[in-house]
Amino acid sequence: MNGQKAAWLAGSMAALWAVPALATDFRITLPVTGIDASNDGRIILVITPDGSKEPRFQVKLGADAPQVFGVTVDGLKPGDSAAIGNGVLGYPAEDLSKVPAGDYTVQAVFHKYQTYKLASGHTVKLPAARGAGQNWRAEPGNILSEPMKVSFSPVARNIITIPLIKVIPPVVEPKDSEFIRHIKVRSERLSKFWGTDVFLRAHVLVPRDFDKHPEARYPLVINHGHFPADFGGFSTTPPDPKMPCKPEPRFGEPCYNKVEAQEAFDLYTKWTSDRFPRMLIVEIDHSNPYYDDSYAVNSANLGPYGDAIMKELVPEIEKQFRGLGQGWARFTYGGSTGGWEALAVQMFYPDEFNGAFAACPDPIDFRQYTNVNLYEDKNLFWKVGPFGKVDRPAHRNYLGHVDYTVEQEQRLELVLGDKSRSGQQWDIWEAVYSPQGADGYPQRIFDKRTGVIDPKVAAYWRENFDLVHIMKRDWKTLGPKIRDKIFLYVGDMDNYYLNNAVYLAEDFLKTADPPFLGEIAYGDRAEHCWNGDPNQLNKISRLRYHTMYVDKIMKRIEAAAPKGADLTSWRY
């Protein structure tokens, strides 16, 4: 952009900021130059009374959520516009006509889609994983507007144009350090499924003196969970006492960033101490066009991520970083999404792991899909009676106070993206667990507007991804392989009702034959994501995954290692 155009644009934006405009309909316009000739994606408009930070970073669920609208566009040309007005679905208000009159700050984001020609023969348009963890607010290549101040009235008949002017730049790849290394592997399986090159990345925490002991071979631990930009929670330097405080309202902690920084340094101190076992800890980036991770299983819509991780990525990690490469020396843990993944991979690859520590796992029994029975309930949104209906809650605190409902959460997802493309929680469950639909997108488990559950899709979920059902069905052959490898932890006031499904798992496991020899524990009044430490508050224990299971891991190694196994090269 030349200086004259830049000056004109800056002046125009300043004028838009300085002069409030009356608006009922919004028109979001693509740049004339510097973008593709044809553009597909989702245009998201955020309206908020809070002008202190960019509106895109304010989007959330709850009573104080900003207003959001979204529309899908196909083939939009440079300079073209998309309109958002009455009739476009929104959250929290369902329609623009329901938004109260007032002065607001607005911002638009164009979340770009890529065309994929799948191995199934379908062609789909989805947001590629471009390095920001499938985050529409920050994904490289997405186009933003500047925040604008507007005076809005639902009865006015004006149109306000919002120019999209800023393309988010690429993410800088993390660099290797003494303790944190990185690996990138092209997956043949996933590339074939998606019809384009697909890479898996991993961040590997290596032990002290890793480079000084080329003879050593190490146990491997996979910390499953959401997208990691790099290996988190590890720092070789103590926290700066002058660090400005950043509060965390969830924990009532005014300087939680300092707590995190201290815990990260404490991990380094323990990791490099003489007594800490030498091992490899891995965090995987398997972000994909539907979510920030794949749930680490083979899926009709995401492709064979389970096999890609276990048969392509893990062997390469163990080759490059000298892993022992045997099931008795592999472990996995994680919380929430990572908790479900840890249990799932232990079950689906029972000989490849020697223990799964699953904290606050996503629903592991779909009879309690948070608080819905997918097989008996007819509607996800409401408990319906002959004369009325009651909203199902989606999120609570430890006192049981409800923050938002299931219907509200589904509506926000639908605003952010149709066809399971929101990149949010319920849509990824659908993308992972559902069969592929006739249009190439996931089959809906329930209608996003009415909440009506599809029993045929639920039956598919049951046989393929309902972990407790699969344990019951296959325990005769699966049980002997995993009965002493499962460790389940959850708070009994989990914010997302995830304790409900664990209760059902316990009901089965305590009567299983052969007997269950693992562990199930509950945190009293503990919220999401309690991970098994009865002596620490949630705000602390959630930062200690890499140390809290070590004693159990070492006991399992000693019990399961075959005769002649290498139990010495990594003990230095």
XYZ file of C-alpha atoms in Angstrom:
572
model
C 0.000 0.000 0.000
C 1.480 3.375 -0.964
C 1.729 6.313 1.448
C -1.149 8.260 -0.086
C -3.558 5.318 0.179
C -2.400 4.544 3.700
C -2.980 8.142 4.775
C -6.445 8.137 3.186
C -7.347 4.861 4.906
C -6.083 6.067 8.283
C -8.086 9.271 7.914
C -11.190 7.346 6.942
C -10.874 5.029 9.931
C -10.318 7.959 12.267
C -13.433 9.596 10.892
C -15.462 6.415 11.383
C -14.231 6.201 14.969
C -14.883 9.837 15.732
C -18.339 10.212 14.159
C -20.943 7.762 15.466
C -23.293 6.437 12.776
C -26.875 5.287 13.096
C -27.177 1.727 11.762
C -29.690 -1.045 11.446
C -27.969 -3.125 8.794
C -24.237 -3.732 8.564
C -22.305 -4.233 5.358
C -18.904 -5.907 5.724
C -16.608 -5.268 2.759
C -13.530 -7.140 1.578
C -10.393 -5.241 0.532
C -10.051 -4.430 -3.157
C -6.462 -5.684 -3.389
C -4.104 -8.056 -1.608
C -6.509 -11.013 -1.233
C -7.595 -14.024 -3.281
C -9.746 -13.575 -6.387
C -12.486 -15.687 -4.792
C -13.071 -16.032 -1.040
C -15.099 -18.520 1.004
C -15.652 -18.391 4.729
C -17.630 -17.035 7.631
C -18.044 -13.339 8.341
C -18.472 -12.712 12.058
C -19.696 -9.401 13.469
C -19.245 -8.532 17.143
C -21.147 -5.718 18.874
C -20.215 -4.700 22.420
C -20.687 -1.795 24.849
C -17.110 -2.358 26.077
C -14.635 -0.319 24.063
C -11.617 -1.124 26.226
C -10.408 -4.034 24.070
C -11.063 -5.421 20.605
C -14.550 -6.935 20.318
C -13.263 -10.187 18.776
C -11.490 -10.998 22.046
C -14.648 -10.457 24.097
C -16.777 -13.213 22.544
C -17.922 -15.704 25.174
C -21.002 -17.289 26.683
C -22.974 -15.898 29.618
C -25.167 -13.023 30.699
C -22.490 -10.425 29.954
C -21.590 -11.801 26.526
C -21.282 -9.386 23.593
C -23.643 -9.632 20.641
C -22.449 -11.810 17.737
C -23.800 -12.444 14.242
C -22.401 -14.594 11.442
C -23.004 -15.372 7.780
C -21.343 -17.821 5.393
C -20.059 -16.454 2.099
C -18.982 -18.351 -1.014
C -16.960 -16.892 -3.858
C -16.821 -13.354 -2.482
C -14.696 -11.181 -4.763
C -12.303 -8.393 -3.709
C -14.346 -5.304 -2.898
C -17.569 -7.301 -2.483
C -19.724 -7.060 0.630
C -21.827 -9.295 2.854
C -24.874 -7.949 4.666
C -25.916 -8.602 8.253
C -29.373 -7.376 9.126
C -32.733 -8.569 10.365
C -33.184 -12.301 9.834
C -29.537 -13.228 10.451
C -29.185 -15.484 13.484
C -27.413 -13.963 16.479
C -26.348 -14.575 20.053
C -27.369 -13.571 22.731
C -30.163 -11.714 20.900
C -31.457 -13.959 18.136
C -32.053 -11.098 15.711
C -30.630 -7.634 15.085
C -34.083 -6.178 15.697
C -33.802 -7.382 19.319
C -30.528 -5.563 20.017
C -31.234 -2.555 22.268
C -30.521 0.946 21.002
C -27.228 2.339 22.247
C -23.630 3.278 21.594
C -21.430 0.304 20.772
C -18.017 -0.747 19.502
C -18.184 -3.145 16.573
C -15.657 -5.303 14.740
C -15.865 -7.821 11.896
C -13.694 -10.868 11.183
C -13.584 -12.886 7.963
C -12.743 -16.484 8.921
C -11.440 -17.977 5.687
C -12.276 -21.450 4.393
C -10.230 -23.743 2.190
C -11.634 -26.257 -0.298
C -10.817 -29.924 0.365
C -11.440 -32.784 -2.040
C -11.762 -35.688 0.346
C -10.819 -39.283 -0.363
C -14.524 -40.111 0.079
C -15.252 -38.143 -3.105
C -16.883 -35.222 -1.309
C -15.792 -31.603 -1.631
C -16.024 -29.522 1.538
C -15.056 -26.000 2.562
C -13.473 -25.678 5.986
C -11.096 -23.385 7.881
C -7.596 -24.829 7.539
C -5.451 -25.144 10.655
C -2.941 -22.358 10.115
C -1.029 -22.241 13.373
C -3.316 -20.525 15.893
C -5.183 -23.567 17.170
C -8.293 -23.173 15.007
C -9.045 -19.837 16.669
C -11.095 -17.627 14.353
C -9.999 -14.546 16.309
C -6.313 -15.061 15.506
C -5.931 -17.535 12.630
C -3.347 -16.370 10.058
C -4.929 -15.263 6.794
C -8.172 -14.130 8.422
C -9.096 -10.537 7.659
C -10.114 -8.012 10.331
C -11.737 -4.644 10.543
C -10.602 -2.026 12.997
C -12.932 -1.508 15.983
C -15.548 1.153 15.173
C -17.889 3.155 17.368
C -21.515 3.261 16.254
C -24.791 4.527 17.638
C -27.330 1.812 16.946
C -31.110 1.908 16.821
C -33.173 -1.125 15.770
C -35.800 1.180 14.218
C -33.334 3.201 12.106
C -33.027 2.486 8.390
C -29.359 3.205 7.854
C -26.550 0.991 6.609
C -23.048 1.136 8.016
C -20.121 -0.221 6.056
C -17.339 -2.003 7.931
C -14.185 -2.390 5.812
C -12.034 -5.437 6.412
C -8.501 -4.111 6.116
C -5.994 -6.169 8.132
C -4.782 -9.678 7.234
C -3.507 -11.617 10.242
C 0.156 -12.544 9.597
C 1.621 -16.076 9.793
C 2.525 -17.574 13.152
C 6.242 -17.842 13.913
C 7.284 -21.454 14.481
C 8.727 -22.153 17.961
C 12.482 -22.704 18.178
C 14.359 -25.540 19.844
C 16.007 -24.954 23.208
C 18.038 -27.083 25.596
C 14.951 -28.736 27.047
C 12.169 -28.194 24.505
C 12.521 -29.674 21.017
C 10.115 -29.762 18.096
C 9.232 -32.228 15.382
C 7.051 -32.014 12.275
C 5.920 -35.137 10.406
C 3.935 -35.413 7.200
C 1.165 -37.963 7.674
C 0.607 -40.189 4.666
C -2.698 -41.402 6.100
C -4.123 -37.948 6.762
C -2.802 -36.456 3.525
C -4.624 -39.177 1.588
C -7.845 -38.564 3.534
C -7.826 -34.760 3.086
C -6.456 -34.668 -0.458
C -3.615 -32.346 0.536
C -0.474 -32.435 2.657
C -1.243 -32.766 6.374
C 1.433 -32.474 9.040
C 1.503 -33.459 12.688
C 3.675 -31.471 15.079
C 4.900 -32.227 18.556
C 6.721 -30.341 21.287
C 9.034 -32.618 23.257
C 10.355 -31.897 26.743
C 13.676 -33.758 26.936
C 15.413 -34.644 30.216
C 18.430 -33.048 31.796
C 21.693 -33.831 29.971
C 19.789 -35.370 27.062
C 22.578 -34.565 24.594
C 25.275 -35.875 26.964
C 23.755 -39.357 27.138
C 23.354 -40.687 23.581
C 23.214 -44.220 25.004
C 20.047 -43.531 26.991
C 16.593 -44.665 25.896
C 13.637 -43.052 27.641
C 10.038 -43.755 28.672
C 7.556 -41.575 26.778
C 4.535 -39.713 28.168
C 1.929 -38.046 25.951
C 0.150 -35.112 27.581
C -3.039 -35.023 25.540
C -5.110 -31.853 25.390
C -5.961 -28.737 23.476
C -3.729 -27.029 20.915
C -0.263 -26.239 22.286
C 1.533 -23.347 20.579
C 4.631 -24.691 22.321
C 5.368 -26.847 25.351
C 3.582 -25.048 28.161
C 4.167 -24.632 31.865
C 7.974 -24.989 31.801
C 10.443 -22.160 32.359
C 14.170 -22.148 33.100
C 13.945 -18.704 34.700
C 12.162 -17.646 37.894
C 9.259 -15.206 37.619
C 10.078 -11.530 37.439
C 8.897 -9.915 40.705
C 8.074 -6.772 38.702
C 5.723 -8.691 36.417
C 2.347 -6.877 36.189
C -0.530 -8.849 37.677
C -3.127 -10.494 35.456
C -6.191 -11.640 37.400
C -8.064 -14.892 36.881
C -11.683 -14.336 37.973
C -12.446 -18.058 37.794
C -10.137 -18.686 40.749
C -10.527 -15.319 42.438
C -6.786 -14.906 42.005
C -5.585 -11.316 41.357
C -2.087 -12.347 40.125
C -2.630 -15.783 38.595
C 0.038 -15.167 35.953
C 2.598 -15.023 38.769
C 1.282 -18.314 40.156
C 1.650 -19.882 36.709
C 5.142 -18.479 36.266
C 6.272 -19.831 39.637
C 4.831 -23.272 38.892
C 6.592 -23.286 35.500
C 9.933 -22.575 37.175
C 9.226 -25.132 39.896
C 8.687 -27.748 37.172
C 12.106 -26.904 35.715
C 13.664 -27.244 39.161
C 12.098 -30.663 39.729
C 12.744 -31.810 36.144
C 16.474 -31.157 36.468
C 16.881 -32.458 40.026
C 18.892 -35.603 40.727
C 15.895 -37.601 41.922
C 13.441 -36.895 39.094
C 13.127 -39.774 36.580
C 14.459 -39.077 33.087
C 11.718 -39.349 30.484
C 10.217 -37.638 27.432
C 6.979 -35.658 27.742
C 5.193 -34.839 24.491
C 2.461 -32.356 23.631
C 0.927 -32.821 20.178
C -0.405 -30.246 17.735
C -3.105 -32.112 15.823
C -5.203 -29.040 15.050
C -7.363 -29.653 11.999
C -10.144 -28.033 9.940
C -12.761 -28.741 12.621
C -11.029 -28.000 15.928
C -7.838 -27.324 17.837
C -7.241 -31.058 18.178
C -8.526 -34.310 16.708
C -9.461 -36.296 19.827
C -6.637 -38.654 18.787
C -8.935 -41.290 17.259
C -9.895 -42.416 13.768
C -12.937 -40.495 12.580
C -15.186 -40.528 9.512
C -14.959 -36.737 9.265
C -11.483 -35.894 10.547
C -9.676 -38.912 9.158
C -7.400 -41.502 10.792
C -5.786 -39.270 13.390
C -5.499 -42.124 15.871
C -3.419 -44.249 13.518
C -1.513 -41.226 12.236
C -0.411 -40.329 15.765
C 0.326 -43.861 16.919
C 1.826 -45.305 13.726
C 3.499 -42.272 12.165
C 4.180 -39.549 14.724
C 5.011 -41.541 17.865
C 7.504 -43.863 16.121
C 9.276 -40.835 14.649
C 9.406 -39.110 18.042
C 10.858 -42.229 19.624
C 13.369 -42.553 16.791
C 14.590 -38.963 16.943
C 14.506 -38.609 20.722
C 15.539 -42.141 21.657
C 12.366 -43.476 23.214
C 12.251 -47.034 24.508
C 9.529 -47.705 21.960
C 7.574 -50.287 23.952
C 4.079 -50.200 25.419
C 5.295 -50.850 28.977
C 7.284 -47.599 28.753
C 4.517 -45.365 27.357
C 1.923 -43.424 29.339
C -0.663 -40.761 28.675
C -2.525 -38.195 30.708
C -4.671 -35.153 30.145
C -7.623 -33.161 31.370
C -11.033 -32.440 29.833
C -10.621 -33.098 26.093
C -7.215 -34.542 26.972
C -8.804 -36.735 29.631
C -11.170 -38.278 27.084
C -8.270 -38.746 24.670
C -6.080 -40.398 27.297
C -8.770 -42.951 28.125
C -9.681 -43.476 24.471
C -6.155 -44.185 23.255
C -5.545 -46.556 26.174
C -8.688 -48.443 25.114
C -8.208 -48.296 21.342
C -4.483 -49.053 21.524
C -4.445 -51.170 24.708
C -1.010 -52.706 24.225
C 0.670 -49.409 23.329
C 0.279 -47.716 26.728
C 0.918 -48.778 30.305
C -1.416 -46.291 31.954
C -3.919 -43.515 31.233
C -4.541 -40.765 33.780
C -7.817 -39.203 32.642
C -8.874 -36.067 34.502
C -12.324 -34.477 34.138
C -12.772 -36.302 30.810
C -15.277 -35.148 28.227
C -18.372 -37.387 28.374
C -17.194 -41.008 28.427
C -20.751 -42.385 28.613
C -23.346 -40.853 26.294
C -26.131 -41.717 28.708
C -24.735 -38.655 30.453
C -23.607 -36.520 27.521
C -22.930 -33.772 30.044
C -26.484 -34.047 31.454
C -28.387 -35.551 28.508
C -29.136 -39.204 27.742
C -28.593 -39.402 24.000
C -30.357 -42.749 23.791
C -33.520 -41.963 25.746
C -33.993 -38.194 25.741
C -35.690 -36.740 22.679
C -34.398 -33.195 22.952
C -30.966 -31.821 23.861
C -32.135 -28.311 24.746
C -35.134 -28.896 26.976
C -36.803 -31.334 29.279
C -40.203 -31.401 27.634
C -43.478 -32.183 29.407
C -47.098 -32.155 28.286
C -47.598 -28.502 29.201
C -44.149 -26.958 29.347
C -40.425 -27.345 29.032
C -37.336 -26.572 31.132
C -33.989 -25.406 29.782
C -31.076 -27.769 30.237
C -28.100 -26.066 31.888
C -24.704 -26.146 30.164
C -22.411 -24.566 32.752
C -22.539 -24.159 36.533
C -20.276 -23.139 39.402
C -19.562 -25.227 42.512
C -22.759 -23.945 44.120
C -24.826 -25.110 41.168
C -25.548 -21.611 39.863
C -26.128 -21.801 36.098
C -24.239 -19.455 33.778
C -25.821 -20.419 30.436
C -27.973 -23.082 28.836
C -27.367 -25.777 26.234
C -29.563 -23.958 23.705
C -27.581 -20.760 24.131
C -24.284 -22.577 23.645
C -25.561 -24.270 20.488
C -26.804 -20.971 19.102
C -23.431 -19.295 19.562
C -21.790 -22.221 17.779
C -24.259 -21.920 14.911
C -23.552 -18.182 14.687
C -19.810 -18.848 14.472
C -20.184 -21.529 11.795
C -22.758 -23.820 10.194
C -22.144 -27.454 9.136
C -20.177 -28.171 12.350
C -17.655 -25.463 11.352
C -17.707 -23.292 14.472
C -14.480 -24.735 15.883
C -16.260 -25.064 19.235
C -16.900 -27.886 21.700
C -20.188 -29.480 20.640
C -19.346 -29.201 16.946
C -16.074 -31.101 17.384
C -17.839 -33.872 19.286
C -20.165 -34.098 16.309
C -17.321 -34.011 13.789
C -15.336 -36.724 15.595
C -18.172 -39.073 16.535
C -20.655 -38.785 13.641
C -20.717 -40.584 10.315
C -20.018 -38.459 7.265
C -23.160 -37.017 5.726
C -24.248 -37.042 2.106
C -22.829 -33.529 1.664
C -19.431 -34.510 3.075
C -19.983 -32.755 6.416
C -20.746 -34.496 9.741
C -24.241 -35.851 10.240
C -26.041 -33.887 12.918
C -26.556 -35.689 16.227
C -29.272 -33.121 16.970
C -30.897 -30.182 15.215
C -28.990 -27.023 16.169
C -32.165 -24.906 16.275
C -34.745 -27.290 17.743
C -32.561 -29.616 19.828
C -34.253 -32.751 18.472
C -31.876 -35.743 18.761
C -31.341 -38.125 15.821
C -31.491 -41.685 17.253
C -29.762 -43.243 14.225
C -26.728 -41.005 14.628
C -26.804 -41.646 18.390
C -26.644 -45.378 17.710
C -23.530 -44.841 15.570
C -21.944 -42.813 18.360
C -22.731 -45.588 20.856
C -20.978 -48.350 18.950
C -17.918 -46.324 17.975
C -17.163 -43.701 20.636
C -19.199 -44.302 23.803
C -16.233 -45.420 25.895
C -18.193 -46.995 28.751
C -20.425 -48.878 26.325
C -17.343 -50.143 24.486
C -15.751 -51.242 27.768
C -18.914 -53.160 28.680
C -19.201 -54.685 25.221
C -15.578 -55.735 24.928
C -14.476 -56.238 28.536
C -13.942 -59.973 28.164
C -11.028 -59.345 25.800
C -10.253 -55.680 26.548
C -10.462 -55.882 30.332
C -7.401 -58.099 30.877
C -5.307 -55.566 28.935
C -6.455 -52.349 30.615
C -8.038 -53.193 33.970
C -5.013 -51.908 35.906
C -4.176 -49.057 33.513
C -7.159 -46.712 33.980
C -7.073 -43.807 36.446
C -10.131 -41.509 36.455
C -10.369 -38.197 38.332
C -13.128 -35.571 38.335
C -14.634 -32.945 40.605
C -18.137 -33.698 41.829
C -19.162 -30.160 40.857
C -17.531 -30.149 37.437
C -18.721 -27.018 35.625
C -19.754 -29.043 32.570
C -21.363 -31.957 34.465
C -18.572 -34.294 33.343
C -18.687 -36.139 36.670
C -22.038 -37.635 35.644
C -20.525 -39.964 33.033
C -17.687 -40.949 35.376
C -20.288 -42.162 37.878
C -21.655 -44.488 35.210
C -18.150 -45.696 34.390
C -17.601 -46.441 38.076
C -20.899 -48.342 38.262
C -19.615 -50.710 35.603
C -15.982 -50.950 36.650
C -16.663 -51.762 40.309
C -18.551 -54.912 39.216
C -16.459 -55.762 36.129
C -15.100 -59.258 35.582
C -12.132 -59.551 35.418
C -11.979 -57.059 38.299
C -10.961 -53.448 37.768
C -7.645 -52.656 39.474
C -7.242 -48.996 38.596
C -8.378 -45.882 40.445
C -11.406 -43.570 40.430
C -11.468 -40.484 42.660
C -13.681 -37.415 43.080
C -12.832 -33.938 44.302
C -15.300 -32.618 46.863
C -16.973 -29.467 45.509
C -14.186 -29.323 42.902
C -14.919 -27.679 39.599
C -13.435 -28.300 36.160
C -10.756 -29.665 35.821
C -9.900 -31.520 39.053
C -7.124 -34.012 38.338
C -6.704 -36.095 41.448
C -4.761 -34.092 44.031
C -6.811 -33.960 47.265
C -4.337 -31.631 48.969
C -4.201 -28.728 46.534
C -6.708 -26.248 45.208
C -7.735 -26.667 41.600
C -5.847 -23.535 40.585
C -2.588 -25.215 41.649
C -3.094 -28.891 40.837
C -4.097 -28.109 37.231
C -0.567 -26.795 36.723
C 1.130 -29.976 37.977
C 0.171 -32.703 35.499
C 3.819 -33.342 34.624
C 4.775 -34.253 38.182
C 1.696 -35.526 40.001
C 1.475 -38.961 38.313
C 5.211 -39.723 38.283
C 5.184 -42.073 41.286
C 2.351 -44.126 39.799
C 4.137 -44.214 36.428
C 7.352 -45.518 37.990
C 5.479 -48.246 39.873
C 3.772 -49.346 36.686
C 7.076 -49.472 34.817
C 8.597 -51.673 37.516
C 5.568 -53.978 37.492
C 5.182 -54.289 33.718
C 8.701 -54.184 32.277
C 9.573 -57.559 30.691
C 12.659 -59.514 31.591
C 15.749 -57.916 30.107
C 14.066 -54.522 29.565
C 16.204 -51.398 29.723
C 15.610 -50.008 33.193
C 19.006 -48.404 33.646
C 20.157 -46.294 30.674
C 17.670 -43.530 31.483
C 18.391 -43.486 35.219
C 21.193 -40.970 35.611
